[in-house]
PDB file of C-alpha atoms in Angstrom:
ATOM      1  CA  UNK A  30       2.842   5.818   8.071  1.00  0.00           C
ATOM      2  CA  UNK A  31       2.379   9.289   9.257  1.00  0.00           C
ATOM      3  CA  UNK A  32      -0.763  10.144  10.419  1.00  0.00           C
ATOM      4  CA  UNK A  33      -2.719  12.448   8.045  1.00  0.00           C
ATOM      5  CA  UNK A  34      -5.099  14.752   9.951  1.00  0.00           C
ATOM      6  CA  UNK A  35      -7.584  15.439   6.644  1.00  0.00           C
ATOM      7  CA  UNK A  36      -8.409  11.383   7.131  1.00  0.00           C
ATOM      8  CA  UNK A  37     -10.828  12.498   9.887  1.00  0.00           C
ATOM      9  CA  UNK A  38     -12.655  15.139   7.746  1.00  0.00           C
ATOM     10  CA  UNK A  39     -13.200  11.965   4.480  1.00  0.00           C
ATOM     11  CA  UNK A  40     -14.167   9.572   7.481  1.00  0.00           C
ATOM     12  CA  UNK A  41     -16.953  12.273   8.699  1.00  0.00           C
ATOM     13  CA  UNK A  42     -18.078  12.316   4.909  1.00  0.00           C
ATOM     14  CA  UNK A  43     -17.369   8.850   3.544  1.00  0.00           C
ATOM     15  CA  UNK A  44     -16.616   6.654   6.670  1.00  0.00           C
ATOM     16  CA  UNK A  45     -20.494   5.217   5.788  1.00  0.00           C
ATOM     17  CA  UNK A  46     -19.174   3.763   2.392  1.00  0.00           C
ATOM     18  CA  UNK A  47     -16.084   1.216   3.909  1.00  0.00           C
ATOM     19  CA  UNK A  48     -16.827  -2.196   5.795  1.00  0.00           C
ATOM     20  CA  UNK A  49     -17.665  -1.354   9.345  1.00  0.00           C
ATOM     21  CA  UNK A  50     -14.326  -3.169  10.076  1.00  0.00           C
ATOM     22  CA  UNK A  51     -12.494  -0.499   7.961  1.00  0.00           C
ATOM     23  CA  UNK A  52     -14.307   2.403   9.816  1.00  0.00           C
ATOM     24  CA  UNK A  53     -13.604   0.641  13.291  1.00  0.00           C
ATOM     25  CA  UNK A  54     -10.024   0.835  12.425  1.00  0.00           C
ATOM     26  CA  UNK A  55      -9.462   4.499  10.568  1.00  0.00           C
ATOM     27  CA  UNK A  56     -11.293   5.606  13.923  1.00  0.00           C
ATOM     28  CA  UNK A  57      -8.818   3.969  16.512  1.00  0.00           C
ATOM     29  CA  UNK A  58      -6.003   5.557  14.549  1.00  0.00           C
ATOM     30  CA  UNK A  59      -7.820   8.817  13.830  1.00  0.00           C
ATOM     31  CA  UNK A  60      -9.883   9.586  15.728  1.00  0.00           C
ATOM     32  CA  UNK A  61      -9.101   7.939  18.986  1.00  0.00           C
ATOM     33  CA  UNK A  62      -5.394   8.639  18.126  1.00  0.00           C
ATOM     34  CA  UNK A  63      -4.672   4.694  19.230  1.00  0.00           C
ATOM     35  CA  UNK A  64      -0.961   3.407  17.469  1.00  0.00           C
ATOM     36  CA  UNK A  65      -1.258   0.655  14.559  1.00  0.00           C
ATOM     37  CA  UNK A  66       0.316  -1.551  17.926  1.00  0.00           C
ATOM     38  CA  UNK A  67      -2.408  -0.819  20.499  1.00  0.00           C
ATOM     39  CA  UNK A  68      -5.210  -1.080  17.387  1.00  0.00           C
ATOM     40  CA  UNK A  69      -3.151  -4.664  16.332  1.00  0.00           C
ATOM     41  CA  UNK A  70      -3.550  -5.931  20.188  1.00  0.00           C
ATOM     42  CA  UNK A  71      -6.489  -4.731  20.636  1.00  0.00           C
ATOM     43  CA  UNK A  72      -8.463  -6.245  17.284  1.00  0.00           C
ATOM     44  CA  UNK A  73      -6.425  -9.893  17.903  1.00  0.00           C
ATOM     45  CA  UNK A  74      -4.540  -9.117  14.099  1.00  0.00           C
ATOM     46  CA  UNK A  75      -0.984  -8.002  13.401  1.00  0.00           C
ATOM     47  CA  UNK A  76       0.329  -4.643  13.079  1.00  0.00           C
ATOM     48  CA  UNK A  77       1.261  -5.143   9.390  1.00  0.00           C
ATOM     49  CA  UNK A  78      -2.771  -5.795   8.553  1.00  0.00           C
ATOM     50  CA  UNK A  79      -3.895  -2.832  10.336  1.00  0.00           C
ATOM     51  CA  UNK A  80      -1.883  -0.635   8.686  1.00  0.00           C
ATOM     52  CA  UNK A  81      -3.455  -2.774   4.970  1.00  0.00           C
ATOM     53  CA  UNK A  82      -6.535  -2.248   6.237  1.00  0.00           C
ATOM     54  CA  UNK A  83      -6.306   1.503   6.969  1.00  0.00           C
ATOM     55  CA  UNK A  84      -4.417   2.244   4.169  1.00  0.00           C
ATOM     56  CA  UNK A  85      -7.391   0.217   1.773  1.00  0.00           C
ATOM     57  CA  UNK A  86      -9.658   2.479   3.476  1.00  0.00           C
ATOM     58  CA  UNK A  87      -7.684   5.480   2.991  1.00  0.00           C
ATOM     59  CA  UNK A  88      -7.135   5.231  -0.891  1.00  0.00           C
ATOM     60  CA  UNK A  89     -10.837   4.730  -0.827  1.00  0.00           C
ATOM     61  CA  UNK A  90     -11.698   7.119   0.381  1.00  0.00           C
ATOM     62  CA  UNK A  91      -9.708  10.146  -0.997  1.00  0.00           C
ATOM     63  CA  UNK A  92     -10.734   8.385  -4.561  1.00  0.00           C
ATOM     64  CA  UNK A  93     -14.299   8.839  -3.496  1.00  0.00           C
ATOM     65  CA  UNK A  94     -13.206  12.965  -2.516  1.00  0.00           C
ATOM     66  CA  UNK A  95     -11.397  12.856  -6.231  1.00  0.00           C
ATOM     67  CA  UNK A  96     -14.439  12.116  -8.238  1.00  0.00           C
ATOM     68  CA  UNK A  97     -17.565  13.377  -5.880  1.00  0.00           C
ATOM     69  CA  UNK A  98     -15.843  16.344  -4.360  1.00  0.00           C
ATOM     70  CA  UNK A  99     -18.081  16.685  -1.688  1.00  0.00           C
ATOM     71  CA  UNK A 100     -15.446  17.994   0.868  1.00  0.00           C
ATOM     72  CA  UNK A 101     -14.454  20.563  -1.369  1.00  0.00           C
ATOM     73  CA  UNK A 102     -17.883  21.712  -2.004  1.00  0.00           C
ATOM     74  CA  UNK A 103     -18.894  21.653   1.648  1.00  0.00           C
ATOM     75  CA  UNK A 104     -15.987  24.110   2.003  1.00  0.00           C
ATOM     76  CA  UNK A 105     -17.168  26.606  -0.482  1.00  0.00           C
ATOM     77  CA  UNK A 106     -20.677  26.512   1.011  1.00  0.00           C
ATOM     78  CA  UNK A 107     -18.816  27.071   4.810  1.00  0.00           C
ATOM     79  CA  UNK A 108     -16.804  29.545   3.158  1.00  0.00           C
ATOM     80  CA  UNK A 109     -19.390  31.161   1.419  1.00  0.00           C
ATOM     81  CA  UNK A 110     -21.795  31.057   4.734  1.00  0.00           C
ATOM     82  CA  UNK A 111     -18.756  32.787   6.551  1.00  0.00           C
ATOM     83  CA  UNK A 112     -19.163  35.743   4.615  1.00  0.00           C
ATOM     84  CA  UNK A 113     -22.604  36.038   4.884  1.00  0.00           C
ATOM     85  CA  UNK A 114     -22.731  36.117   8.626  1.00  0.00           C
ATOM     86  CA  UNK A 115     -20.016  39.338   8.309  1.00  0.00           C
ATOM     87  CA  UNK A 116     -22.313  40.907   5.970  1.00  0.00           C
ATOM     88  CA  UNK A 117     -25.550  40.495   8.079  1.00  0.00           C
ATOM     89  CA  UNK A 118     -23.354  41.721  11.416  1.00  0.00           C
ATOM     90  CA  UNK A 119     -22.125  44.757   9.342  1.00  0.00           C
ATOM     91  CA  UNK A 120     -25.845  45.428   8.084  1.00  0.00           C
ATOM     92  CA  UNK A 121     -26.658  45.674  11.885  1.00  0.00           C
ATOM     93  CA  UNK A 122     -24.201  47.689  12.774  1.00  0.00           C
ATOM     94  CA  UNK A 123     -24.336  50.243   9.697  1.00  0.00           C
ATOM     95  CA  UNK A 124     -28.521  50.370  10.485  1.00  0.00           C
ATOM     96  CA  UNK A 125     -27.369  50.899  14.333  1.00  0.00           C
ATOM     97  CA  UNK A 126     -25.205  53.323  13.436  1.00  0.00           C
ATOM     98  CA  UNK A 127     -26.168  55.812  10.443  1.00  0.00           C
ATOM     99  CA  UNK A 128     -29.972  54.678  10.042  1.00  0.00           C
ATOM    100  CA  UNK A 129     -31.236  54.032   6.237  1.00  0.00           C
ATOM    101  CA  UNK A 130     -28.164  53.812   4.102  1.00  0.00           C
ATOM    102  CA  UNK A 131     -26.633  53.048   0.938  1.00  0.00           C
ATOM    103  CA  UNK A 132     -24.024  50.519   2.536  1.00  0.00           C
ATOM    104  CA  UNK A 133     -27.089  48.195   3.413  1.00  0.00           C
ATOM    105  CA  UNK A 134     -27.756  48.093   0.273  1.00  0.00           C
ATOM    106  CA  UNK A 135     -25.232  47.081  -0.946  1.00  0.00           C
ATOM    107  CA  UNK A 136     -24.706  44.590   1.501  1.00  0.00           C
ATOM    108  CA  UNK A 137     -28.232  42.902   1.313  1.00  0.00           C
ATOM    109  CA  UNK A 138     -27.134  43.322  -2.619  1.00  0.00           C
ATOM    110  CA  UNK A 139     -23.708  41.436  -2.232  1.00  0.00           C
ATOM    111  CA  UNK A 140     -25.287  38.837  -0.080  1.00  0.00           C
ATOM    112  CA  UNK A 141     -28.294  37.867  -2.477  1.00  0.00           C
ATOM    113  CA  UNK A 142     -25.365  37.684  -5.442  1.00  0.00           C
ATOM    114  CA  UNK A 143     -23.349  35.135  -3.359  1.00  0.00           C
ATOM    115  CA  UNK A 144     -25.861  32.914  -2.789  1.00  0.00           C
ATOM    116  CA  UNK A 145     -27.563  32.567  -6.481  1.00  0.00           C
ATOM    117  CA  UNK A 146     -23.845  31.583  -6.846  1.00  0.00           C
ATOM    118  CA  UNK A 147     -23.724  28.796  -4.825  1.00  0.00           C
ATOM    119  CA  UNK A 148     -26.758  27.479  -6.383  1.00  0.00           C
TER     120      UNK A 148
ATOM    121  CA  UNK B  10     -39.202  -0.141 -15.686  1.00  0.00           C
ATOM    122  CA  UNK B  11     -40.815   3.113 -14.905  1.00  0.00           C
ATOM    123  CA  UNK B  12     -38.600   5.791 -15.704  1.00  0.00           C
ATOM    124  CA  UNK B  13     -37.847   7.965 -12.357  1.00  0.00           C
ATOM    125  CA  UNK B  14     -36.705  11.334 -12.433  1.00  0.00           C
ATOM    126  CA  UNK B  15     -34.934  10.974  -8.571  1.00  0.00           C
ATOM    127  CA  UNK B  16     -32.382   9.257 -10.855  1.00  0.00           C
ATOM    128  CA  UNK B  17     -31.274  11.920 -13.121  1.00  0.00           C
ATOM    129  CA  UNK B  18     -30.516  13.943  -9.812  1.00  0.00           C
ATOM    130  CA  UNK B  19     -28.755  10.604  -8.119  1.00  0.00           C
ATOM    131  CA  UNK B  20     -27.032  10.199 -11.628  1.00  0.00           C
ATOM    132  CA  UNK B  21     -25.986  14.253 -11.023  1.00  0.00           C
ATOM    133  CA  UNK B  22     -24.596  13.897  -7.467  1.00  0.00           C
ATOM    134  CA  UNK B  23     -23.248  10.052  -7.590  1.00  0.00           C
ATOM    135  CA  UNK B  24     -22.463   9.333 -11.270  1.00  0.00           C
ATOM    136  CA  UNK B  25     -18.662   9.503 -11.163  1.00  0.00           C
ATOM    137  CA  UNK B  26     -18.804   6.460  -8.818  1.00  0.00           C
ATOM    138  CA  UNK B  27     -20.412   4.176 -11.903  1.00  0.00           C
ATOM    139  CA  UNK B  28     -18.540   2.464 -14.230  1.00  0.00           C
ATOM    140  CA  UNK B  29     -18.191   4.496 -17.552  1.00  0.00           C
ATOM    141  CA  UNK B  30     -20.365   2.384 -19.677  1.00  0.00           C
ATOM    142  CA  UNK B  31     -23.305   1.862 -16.577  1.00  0.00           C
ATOM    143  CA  UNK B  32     -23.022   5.955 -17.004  1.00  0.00           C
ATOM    144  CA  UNK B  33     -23.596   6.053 -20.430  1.00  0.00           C
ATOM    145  CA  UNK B  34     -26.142   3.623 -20.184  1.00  0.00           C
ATOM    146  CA  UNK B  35     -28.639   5.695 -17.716  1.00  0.00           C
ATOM    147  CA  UNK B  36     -27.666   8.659 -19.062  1.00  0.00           C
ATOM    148  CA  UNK B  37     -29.296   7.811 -22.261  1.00  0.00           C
ATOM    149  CA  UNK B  38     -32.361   6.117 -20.158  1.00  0.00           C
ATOM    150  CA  UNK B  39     -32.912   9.238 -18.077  1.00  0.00           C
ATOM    151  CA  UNK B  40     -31.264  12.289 -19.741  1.00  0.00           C
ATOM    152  CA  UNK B  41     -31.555  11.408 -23.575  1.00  0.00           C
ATOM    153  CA  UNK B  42     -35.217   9.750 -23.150  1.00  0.00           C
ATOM    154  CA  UNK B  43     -34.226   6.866 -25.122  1.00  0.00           C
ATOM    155  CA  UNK B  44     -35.817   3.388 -24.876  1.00  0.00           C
ATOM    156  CA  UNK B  45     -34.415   0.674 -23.632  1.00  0.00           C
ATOM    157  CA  UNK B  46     -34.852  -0.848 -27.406  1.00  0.00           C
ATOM    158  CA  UNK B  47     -33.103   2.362 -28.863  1.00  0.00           C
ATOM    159  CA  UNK B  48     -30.391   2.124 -25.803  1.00  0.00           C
ATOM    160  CA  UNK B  49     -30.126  -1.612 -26.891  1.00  0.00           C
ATOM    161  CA  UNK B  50     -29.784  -1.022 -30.741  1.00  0.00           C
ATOM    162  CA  UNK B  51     -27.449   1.811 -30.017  1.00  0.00           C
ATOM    163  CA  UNK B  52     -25.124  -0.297 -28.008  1.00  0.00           C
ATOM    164  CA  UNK B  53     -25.675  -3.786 -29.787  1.00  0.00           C
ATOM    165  CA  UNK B  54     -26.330  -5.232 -26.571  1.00  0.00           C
ATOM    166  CA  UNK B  55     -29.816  -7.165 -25.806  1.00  0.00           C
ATOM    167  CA  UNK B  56     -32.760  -4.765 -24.500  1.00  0.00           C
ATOM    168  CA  UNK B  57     -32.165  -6.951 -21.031  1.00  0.00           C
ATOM    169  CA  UNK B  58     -28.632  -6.527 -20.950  1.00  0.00           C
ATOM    170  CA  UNK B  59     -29.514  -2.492 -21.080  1.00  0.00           C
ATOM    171  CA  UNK B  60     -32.309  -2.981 -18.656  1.00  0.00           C
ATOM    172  CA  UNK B  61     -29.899  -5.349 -15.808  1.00  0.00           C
ATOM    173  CA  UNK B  62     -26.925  -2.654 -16.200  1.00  0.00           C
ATOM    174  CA  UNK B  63     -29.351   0.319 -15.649  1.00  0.00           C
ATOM    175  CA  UNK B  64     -31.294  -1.263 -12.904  1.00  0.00           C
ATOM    176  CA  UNK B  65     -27.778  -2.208 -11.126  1.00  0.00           C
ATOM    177  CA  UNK B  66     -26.574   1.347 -11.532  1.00  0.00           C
ATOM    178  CA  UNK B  67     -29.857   2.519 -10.223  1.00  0.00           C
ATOM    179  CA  UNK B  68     -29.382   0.470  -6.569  1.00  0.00           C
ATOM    180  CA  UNK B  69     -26.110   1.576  -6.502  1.00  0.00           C
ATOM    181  CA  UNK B  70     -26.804   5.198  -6.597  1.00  0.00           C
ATOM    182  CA  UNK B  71     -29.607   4.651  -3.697  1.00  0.00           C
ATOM    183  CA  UNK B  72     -27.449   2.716  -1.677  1.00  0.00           C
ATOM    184  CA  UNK B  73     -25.094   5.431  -1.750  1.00  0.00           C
ATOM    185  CA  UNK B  74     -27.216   8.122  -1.053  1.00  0.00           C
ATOM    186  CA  UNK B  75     -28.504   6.166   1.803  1.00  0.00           C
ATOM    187  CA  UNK B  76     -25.593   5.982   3.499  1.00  0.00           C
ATOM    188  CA  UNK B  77     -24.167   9.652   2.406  1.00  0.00           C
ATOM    189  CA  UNK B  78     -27.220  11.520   2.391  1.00  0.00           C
ATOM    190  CA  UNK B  79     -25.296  14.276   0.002  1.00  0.00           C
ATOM    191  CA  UNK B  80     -28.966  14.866  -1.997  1.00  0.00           C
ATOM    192  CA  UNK B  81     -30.646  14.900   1.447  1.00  0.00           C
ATOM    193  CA  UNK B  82     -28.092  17.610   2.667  1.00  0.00           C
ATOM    194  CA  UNK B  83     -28.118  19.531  -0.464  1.00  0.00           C
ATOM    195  CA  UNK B  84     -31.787  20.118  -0.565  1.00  0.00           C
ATOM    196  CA  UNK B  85     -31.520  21.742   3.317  1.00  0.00           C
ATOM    197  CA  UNK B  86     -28.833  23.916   1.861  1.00  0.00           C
ATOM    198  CA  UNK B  87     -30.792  25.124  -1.563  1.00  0.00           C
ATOM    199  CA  UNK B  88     -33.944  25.722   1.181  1.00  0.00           C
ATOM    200  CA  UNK B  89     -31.873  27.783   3.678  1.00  0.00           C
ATOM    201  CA  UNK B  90     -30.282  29.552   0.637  1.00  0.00           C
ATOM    202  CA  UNK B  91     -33.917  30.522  -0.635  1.00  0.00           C
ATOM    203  CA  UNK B  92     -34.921  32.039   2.556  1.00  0.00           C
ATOM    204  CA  UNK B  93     -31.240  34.008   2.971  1.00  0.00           C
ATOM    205  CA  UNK B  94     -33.035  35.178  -0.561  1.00  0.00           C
ATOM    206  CA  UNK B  95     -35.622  35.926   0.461  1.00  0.00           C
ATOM    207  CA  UNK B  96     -34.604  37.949   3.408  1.00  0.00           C
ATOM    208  CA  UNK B  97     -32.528  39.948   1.328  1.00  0.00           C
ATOM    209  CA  UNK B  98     -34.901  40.914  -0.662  1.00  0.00           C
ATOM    210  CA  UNK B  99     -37.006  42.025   2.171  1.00  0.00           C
ATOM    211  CA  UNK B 100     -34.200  44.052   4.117  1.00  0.00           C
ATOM    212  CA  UNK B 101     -33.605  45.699   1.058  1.00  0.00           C
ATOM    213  CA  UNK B 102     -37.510  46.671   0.786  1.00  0.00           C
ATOM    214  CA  UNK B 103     -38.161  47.619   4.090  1.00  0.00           C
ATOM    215  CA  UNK B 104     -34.778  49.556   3.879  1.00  0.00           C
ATOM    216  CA  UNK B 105     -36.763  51.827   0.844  1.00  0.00           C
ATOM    217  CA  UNK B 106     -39.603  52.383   2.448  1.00  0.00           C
ATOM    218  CA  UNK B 107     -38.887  52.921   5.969  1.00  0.00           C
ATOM    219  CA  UNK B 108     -35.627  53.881   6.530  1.00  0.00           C
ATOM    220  CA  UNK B 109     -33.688  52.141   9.176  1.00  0.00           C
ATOM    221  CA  UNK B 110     -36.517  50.108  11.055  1.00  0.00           C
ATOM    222  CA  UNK B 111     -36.866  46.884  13.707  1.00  0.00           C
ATOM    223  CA  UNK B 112     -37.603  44.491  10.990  1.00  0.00           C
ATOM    224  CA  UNK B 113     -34.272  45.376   9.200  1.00  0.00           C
ATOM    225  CA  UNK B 114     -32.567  44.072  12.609  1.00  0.00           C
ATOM    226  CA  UNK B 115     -34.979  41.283  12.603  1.00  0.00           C
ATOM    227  CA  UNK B 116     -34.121  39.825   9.507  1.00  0.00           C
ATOM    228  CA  UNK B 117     -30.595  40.322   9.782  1.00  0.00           C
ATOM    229  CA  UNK B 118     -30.528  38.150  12.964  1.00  0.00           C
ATOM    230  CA  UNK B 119     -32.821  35.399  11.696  1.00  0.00           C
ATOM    231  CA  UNK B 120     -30.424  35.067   8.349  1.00  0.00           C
ATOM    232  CA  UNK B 121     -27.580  34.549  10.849  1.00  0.00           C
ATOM    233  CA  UNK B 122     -28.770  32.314  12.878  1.00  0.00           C
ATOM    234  CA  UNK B 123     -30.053  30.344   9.996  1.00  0.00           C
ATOM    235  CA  UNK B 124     -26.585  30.030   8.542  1.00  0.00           C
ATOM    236  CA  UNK B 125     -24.946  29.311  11.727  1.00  0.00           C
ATOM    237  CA  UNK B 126     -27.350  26.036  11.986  1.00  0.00           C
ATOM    238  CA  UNK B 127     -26.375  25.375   8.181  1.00  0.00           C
ATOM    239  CA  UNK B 128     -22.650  24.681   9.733  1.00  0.00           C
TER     240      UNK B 128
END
């Protein structure tokens, strides 16, 4: 069982959806970076049904992502805001710089464009 | 059974996680505007059959929102969104009629703070 760092990022999203049993586990092996061993001691079960249980919570979990998509649209939205805070610096810097100009314009311009988008 | 329009919106965001026929089933309720008689007929299932498969598709949906909040969070993004609007289209005015000016920077600043809290 390798550990899969993108498990994290569906726990943040979808960890409130699995038995808190489930999330106690995915989060020792996760997030606390515990082995399936120390988690096994530590929960009084075997190794073998801490890695079932993880796994269970896994496939849930990225079959949640595969029909909600969620993730993926939180990561257009970051994307999206990404590019908005370069525009706004540049719009500083041009109005800094050269006074009233055509590039904020165009920024102000790109930036209302992307965001009608990501309605 | 009062029809409520939150559902059409929970049925938008958490829909894929229903059954396909509990889907069909509320989408007719709350997107067709058919009666539970005409959803019944339709079906040729008993007007309480219709009524105990919607009404179980309905908790479902608010259970999951209450746990994932996706609506909640989605809302908070469309408002931030419609003030990075509105902004814009203020920059761009103030940019016509006064030439480079202090509310230009002011905006610009408030927008990116804004979207940094969105992250």
């Amino acid at each position: 069982m390798q550990k899969n760092l993108h498990v994290s990022v569906l726990l943040d999203f979808y960890g409130e959806m699995l038995t808190q049993n489930q999330r106690a586990l995915v989060g020792h092996y996760y997030n606390d970076d515990l082995s399936l061993a120390e988690i096994a001691q530590h929960e009084g079960i075997t190794r073998q049904g801490v890695r079932d249980t993880i796994k269970r919570a896994e496939i849930q979990m990225f079959e949640m992502e595969e029909r909600l998509g969620f993730i993926k649209k939180h990561r257009e939205i970051d994307s999206a805001l990404e590019q908005i805070r370069a525009a706004m610096t540049e719009i500083a810097e041009f109005n800094l710089r050269y006074g009233c100009s055509r590039e904020i314009n165009e920024r102000a311009k790109m930036v209302y464009e992307l965001t009608e988008r990501l309605n």
